[in-house]
mmCIF file with all atom_site columns, C-alpha atoms in Angstrom:
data_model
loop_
_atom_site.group_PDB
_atom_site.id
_atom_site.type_symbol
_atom_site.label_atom_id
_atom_site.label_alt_id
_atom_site.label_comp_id
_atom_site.label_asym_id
_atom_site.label_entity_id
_atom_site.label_seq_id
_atom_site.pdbx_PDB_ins_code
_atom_site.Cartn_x
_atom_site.Cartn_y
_atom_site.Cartn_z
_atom_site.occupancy
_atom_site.B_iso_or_equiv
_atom_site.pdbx_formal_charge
_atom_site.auth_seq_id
_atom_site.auth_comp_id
_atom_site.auth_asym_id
_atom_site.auth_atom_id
_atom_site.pdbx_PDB_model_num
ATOM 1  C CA . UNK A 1 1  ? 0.000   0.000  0.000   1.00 48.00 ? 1  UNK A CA 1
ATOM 2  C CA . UNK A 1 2  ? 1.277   3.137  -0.894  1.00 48.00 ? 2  UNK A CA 1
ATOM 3  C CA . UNK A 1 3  ? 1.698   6.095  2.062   1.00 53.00 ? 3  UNK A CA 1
ATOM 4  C CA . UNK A 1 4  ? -0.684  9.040  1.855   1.00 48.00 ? 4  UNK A CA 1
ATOM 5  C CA . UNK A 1 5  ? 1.742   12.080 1.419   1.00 52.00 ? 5  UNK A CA 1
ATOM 6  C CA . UNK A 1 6  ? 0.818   15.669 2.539   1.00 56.00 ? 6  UNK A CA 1
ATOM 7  C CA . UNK A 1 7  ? 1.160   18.510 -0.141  1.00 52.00 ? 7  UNK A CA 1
ATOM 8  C CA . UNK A 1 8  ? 3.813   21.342 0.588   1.00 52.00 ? 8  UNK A CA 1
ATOM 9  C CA . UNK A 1 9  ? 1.613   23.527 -0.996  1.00 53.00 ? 9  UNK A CA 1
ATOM 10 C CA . UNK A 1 10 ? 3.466   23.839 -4.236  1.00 51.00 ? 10 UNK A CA 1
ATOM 11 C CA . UNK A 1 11 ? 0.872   21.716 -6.679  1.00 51.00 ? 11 UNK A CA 1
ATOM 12 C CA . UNK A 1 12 ? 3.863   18.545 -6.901  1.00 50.00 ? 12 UNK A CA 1
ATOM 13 C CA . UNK A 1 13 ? 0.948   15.739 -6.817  1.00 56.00 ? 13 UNK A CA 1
ATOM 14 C CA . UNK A 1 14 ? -0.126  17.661 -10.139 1.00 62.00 ? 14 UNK A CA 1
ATOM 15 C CA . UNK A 1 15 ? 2.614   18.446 -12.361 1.00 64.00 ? 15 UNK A CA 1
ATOM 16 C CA . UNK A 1 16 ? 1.098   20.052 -14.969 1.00 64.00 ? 16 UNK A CA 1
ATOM 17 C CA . UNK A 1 17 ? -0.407  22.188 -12.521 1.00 62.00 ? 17 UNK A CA 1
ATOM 18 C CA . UNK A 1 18 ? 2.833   22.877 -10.728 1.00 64.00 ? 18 UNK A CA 1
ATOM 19 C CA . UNK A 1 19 ? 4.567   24.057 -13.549 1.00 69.00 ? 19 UNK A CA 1
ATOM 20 C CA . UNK A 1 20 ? 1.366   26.314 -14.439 1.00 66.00 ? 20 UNK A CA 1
ATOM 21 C CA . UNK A 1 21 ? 0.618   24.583 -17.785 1.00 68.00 ? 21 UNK A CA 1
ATOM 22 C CA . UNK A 1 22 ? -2.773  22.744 -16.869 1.00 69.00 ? 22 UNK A CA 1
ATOM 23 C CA . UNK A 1 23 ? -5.834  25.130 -16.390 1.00 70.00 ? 23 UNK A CA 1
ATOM 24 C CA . UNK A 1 24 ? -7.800  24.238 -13.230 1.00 73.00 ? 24 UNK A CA 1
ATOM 25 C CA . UNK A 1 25 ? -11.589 25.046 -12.728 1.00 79.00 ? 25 UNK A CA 1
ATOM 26 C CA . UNK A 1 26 ? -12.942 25.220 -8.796  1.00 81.00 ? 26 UNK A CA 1
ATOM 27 C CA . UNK A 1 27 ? -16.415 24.965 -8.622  1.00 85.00 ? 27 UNK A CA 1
ATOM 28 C CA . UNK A 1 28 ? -18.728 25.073 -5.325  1.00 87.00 ? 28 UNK A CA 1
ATOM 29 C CA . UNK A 1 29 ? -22.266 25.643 -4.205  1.00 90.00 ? 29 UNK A CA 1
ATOM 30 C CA . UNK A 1 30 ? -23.170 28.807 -1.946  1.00 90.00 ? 30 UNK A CA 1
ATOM 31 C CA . UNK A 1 31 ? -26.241 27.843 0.103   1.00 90.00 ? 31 UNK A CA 1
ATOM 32 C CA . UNK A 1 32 ? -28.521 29.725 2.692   1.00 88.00 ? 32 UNK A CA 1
ATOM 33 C CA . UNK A 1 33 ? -28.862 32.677 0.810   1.00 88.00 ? 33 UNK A CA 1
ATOM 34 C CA . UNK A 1 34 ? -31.680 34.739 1.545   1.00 89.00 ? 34 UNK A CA 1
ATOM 35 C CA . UNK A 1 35 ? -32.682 37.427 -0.261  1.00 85.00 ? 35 UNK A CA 1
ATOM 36 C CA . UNK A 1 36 ? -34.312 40.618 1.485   1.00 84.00 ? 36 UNK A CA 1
ATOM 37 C CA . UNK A 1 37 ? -35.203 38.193 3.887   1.00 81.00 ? 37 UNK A CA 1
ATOM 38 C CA . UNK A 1 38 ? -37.595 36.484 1.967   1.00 85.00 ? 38 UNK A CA 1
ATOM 39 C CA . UNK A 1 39 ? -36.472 34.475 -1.362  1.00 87.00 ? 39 UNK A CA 1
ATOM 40 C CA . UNK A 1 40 ? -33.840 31.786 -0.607  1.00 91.00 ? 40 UNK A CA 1
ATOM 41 C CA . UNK A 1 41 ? -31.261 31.187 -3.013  1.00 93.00 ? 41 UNK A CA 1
ATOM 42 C CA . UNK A 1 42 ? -28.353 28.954 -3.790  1.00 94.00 ? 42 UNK A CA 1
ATOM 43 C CA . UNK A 1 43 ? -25.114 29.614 -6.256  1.00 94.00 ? 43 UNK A CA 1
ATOM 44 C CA . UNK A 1 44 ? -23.188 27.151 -8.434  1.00 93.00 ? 44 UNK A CA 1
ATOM 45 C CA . UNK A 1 45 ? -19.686 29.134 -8.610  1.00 92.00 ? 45 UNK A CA 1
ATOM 46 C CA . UNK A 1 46 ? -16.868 28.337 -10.685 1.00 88.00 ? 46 UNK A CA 1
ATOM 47 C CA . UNK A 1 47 ? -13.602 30.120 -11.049 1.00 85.00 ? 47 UNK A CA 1
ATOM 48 C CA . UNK A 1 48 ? -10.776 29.625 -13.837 1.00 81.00 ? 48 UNK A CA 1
ATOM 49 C CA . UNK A 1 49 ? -7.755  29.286 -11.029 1.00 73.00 ? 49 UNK A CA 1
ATOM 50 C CA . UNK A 1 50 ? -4.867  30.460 -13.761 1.00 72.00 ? 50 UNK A CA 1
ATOM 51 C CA . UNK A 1 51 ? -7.107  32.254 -15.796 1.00 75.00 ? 51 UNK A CA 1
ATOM 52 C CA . UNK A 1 52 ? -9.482  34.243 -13.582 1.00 78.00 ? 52 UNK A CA 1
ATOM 53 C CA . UNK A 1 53 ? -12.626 33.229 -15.650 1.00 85.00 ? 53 UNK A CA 1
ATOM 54 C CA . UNK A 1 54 ? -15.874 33.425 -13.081 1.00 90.00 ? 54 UNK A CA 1
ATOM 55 C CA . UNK A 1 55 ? -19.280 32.099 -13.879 1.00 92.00 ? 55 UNK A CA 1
ATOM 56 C CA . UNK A 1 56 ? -22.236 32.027 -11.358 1.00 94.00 ? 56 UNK A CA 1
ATOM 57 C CA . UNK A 1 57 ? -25.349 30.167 -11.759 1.00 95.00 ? 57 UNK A CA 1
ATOM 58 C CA . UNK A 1 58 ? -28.267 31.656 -9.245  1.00 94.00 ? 58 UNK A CA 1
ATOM 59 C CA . UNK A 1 59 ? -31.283 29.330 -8.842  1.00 94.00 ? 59 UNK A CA 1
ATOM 60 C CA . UNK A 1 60 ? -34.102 28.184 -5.728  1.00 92.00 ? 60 UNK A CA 1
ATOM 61 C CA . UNK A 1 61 ? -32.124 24.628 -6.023  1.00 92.00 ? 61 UNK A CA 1
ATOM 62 C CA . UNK A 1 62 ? -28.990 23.328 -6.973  1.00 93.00 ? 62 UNK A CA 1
ATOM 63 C CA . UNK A 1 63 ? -29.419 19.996 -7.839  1.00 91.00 ? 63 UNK A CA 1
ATOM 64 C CA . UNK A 1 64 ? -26.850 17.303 -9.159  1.00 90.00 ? 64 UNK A CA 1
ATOM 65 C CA . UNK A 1 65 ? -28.969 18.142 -12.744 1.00 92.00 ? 65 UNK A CA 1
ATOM 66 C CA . UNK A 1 66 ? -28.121 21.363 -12.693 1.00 91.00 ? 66 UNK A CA 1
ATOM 67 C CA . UNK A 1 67 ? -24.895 21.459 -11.976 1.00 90.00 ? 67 UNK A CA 1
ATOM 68 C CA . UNK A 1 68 ? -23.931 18.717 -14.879 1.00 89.00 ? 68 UNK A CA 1
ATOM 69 C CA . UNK A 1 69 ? -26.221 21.374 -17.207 1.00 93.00 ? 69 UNK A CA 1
ATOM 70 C CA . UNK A 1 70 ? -24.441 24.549 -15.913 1.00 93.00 ? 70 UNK A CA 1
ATOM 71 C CA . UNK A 1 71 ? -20.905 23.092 -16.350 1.00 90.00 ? 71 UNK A CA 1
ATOM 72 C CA . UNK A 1 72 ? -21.566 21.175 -19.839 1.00 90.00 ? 72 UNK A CA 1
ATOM 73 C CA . UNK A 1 73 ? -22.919 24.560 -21.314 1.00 92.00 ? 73 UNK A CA 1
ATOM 74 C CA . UNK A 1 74 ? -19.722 26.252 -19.055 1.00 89.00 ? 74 UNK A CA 1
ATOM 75 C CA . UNK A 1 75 ? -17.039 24.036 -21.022 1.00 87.00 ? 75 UNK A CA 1
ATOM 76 C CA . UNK A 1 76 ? -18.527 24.278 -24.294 1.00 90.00 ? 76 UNK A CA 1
ATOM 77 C CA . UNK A 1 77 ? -18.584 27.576 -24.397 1.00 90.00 ? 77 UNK A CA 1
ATOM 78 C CA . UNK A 1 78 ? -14.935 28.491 -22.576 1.00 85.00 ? 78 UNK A CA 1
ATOM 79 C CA . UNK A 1 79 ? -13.178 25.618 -23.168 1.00 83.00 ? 79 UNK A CA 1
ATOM 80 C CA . UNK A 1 80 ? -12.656 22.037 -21.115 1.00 81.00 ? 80 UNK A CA 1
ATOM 81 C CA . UNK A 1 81 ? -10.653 22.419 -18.075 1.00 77.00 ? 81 UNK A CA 1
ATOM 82 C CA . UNK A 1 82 ? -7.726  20.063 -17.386 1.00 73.00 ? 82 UNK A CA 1
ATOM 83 C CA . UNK A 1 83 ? -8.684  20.043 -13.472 1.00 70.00 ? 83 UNK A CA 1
ATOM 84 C CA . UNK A 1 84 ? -11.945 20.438 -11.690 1.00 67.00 ? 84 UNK A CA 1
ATOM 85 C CA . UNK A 1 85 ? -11.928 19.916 -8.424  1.00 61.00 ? 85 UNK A CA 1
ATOM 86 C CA . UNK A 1 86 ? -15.152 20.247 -6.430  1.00 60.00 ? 86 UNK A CA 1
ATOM 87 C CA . UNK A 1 87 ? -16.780 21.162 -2.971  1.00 55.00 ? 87 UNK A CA 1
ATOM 88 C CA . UNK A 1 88 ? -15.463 23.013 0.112   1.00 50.00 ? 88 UNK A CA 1
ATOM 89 C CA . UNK A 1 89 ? -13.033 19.823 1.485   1.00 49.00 ? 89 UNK A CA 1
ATOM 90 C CA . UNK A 1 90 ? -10.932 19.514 -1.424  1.00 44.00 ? 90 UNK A CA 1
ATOM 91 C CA . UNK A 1 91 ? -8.161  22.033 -1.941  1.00 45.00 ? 91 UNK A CA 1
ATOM 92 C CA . UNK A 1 92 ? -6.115  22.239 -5.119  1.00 42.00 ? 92 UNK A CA 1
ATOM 93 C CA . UNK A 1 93 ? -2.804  21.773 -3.788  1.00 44.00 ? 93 UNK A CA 1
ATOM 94 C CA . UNK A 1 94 ? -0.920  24.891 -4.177  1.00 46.00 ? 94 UNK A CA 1
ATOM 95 C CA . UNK A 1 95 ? -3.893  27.430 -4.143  1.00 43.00 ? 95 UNK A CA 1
#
């Protein structure tokens, strides 16, 4: 079995990343929004981590539909991303 290693921060379990080549997307949901106290609301974010490209997608639900719909439509449009990391536990190393 191999040992878990911890990243130094500097992207080495990703070279392509390390050496700034490979174009990561981070993508997360924003939930408990409520709007003038009334309207609740929850956010599909993405941000292009190299190139600063942000999208937002506002809606009552996010839903695993949505989010495949919002990020197909995303990557067709801008481009695929080489990484795409998701939610609020995982952390690109070196970001």
């Amino acid at each position: 079995m191999c040992p878990r290693r911890k990243s130094d921060g500097t992207g080495w379990s990703l070279p392509r990343r390390a050496e700034r080549k490979a174009e990561p997307d981070r993508f997360d949901v924003v939930e408990g929004l409520v709007i003038r106290g009334r309207l609740a609301v929850e956010v599909l974010k993405g941000t292009s981590v190299l190139g600063g490209l942000a999208a937002s997608w506002p809606r009552a639900r996010i839903t695993g539909k949505t989010v495949v719909n919002a990020l197909v439509s995303h990557w067709r449009q801008f481009g695929w991303p080489d990484l795409a990391p998701f939610g609020q536990r995982h952390r690109l190393p070196g970001s």
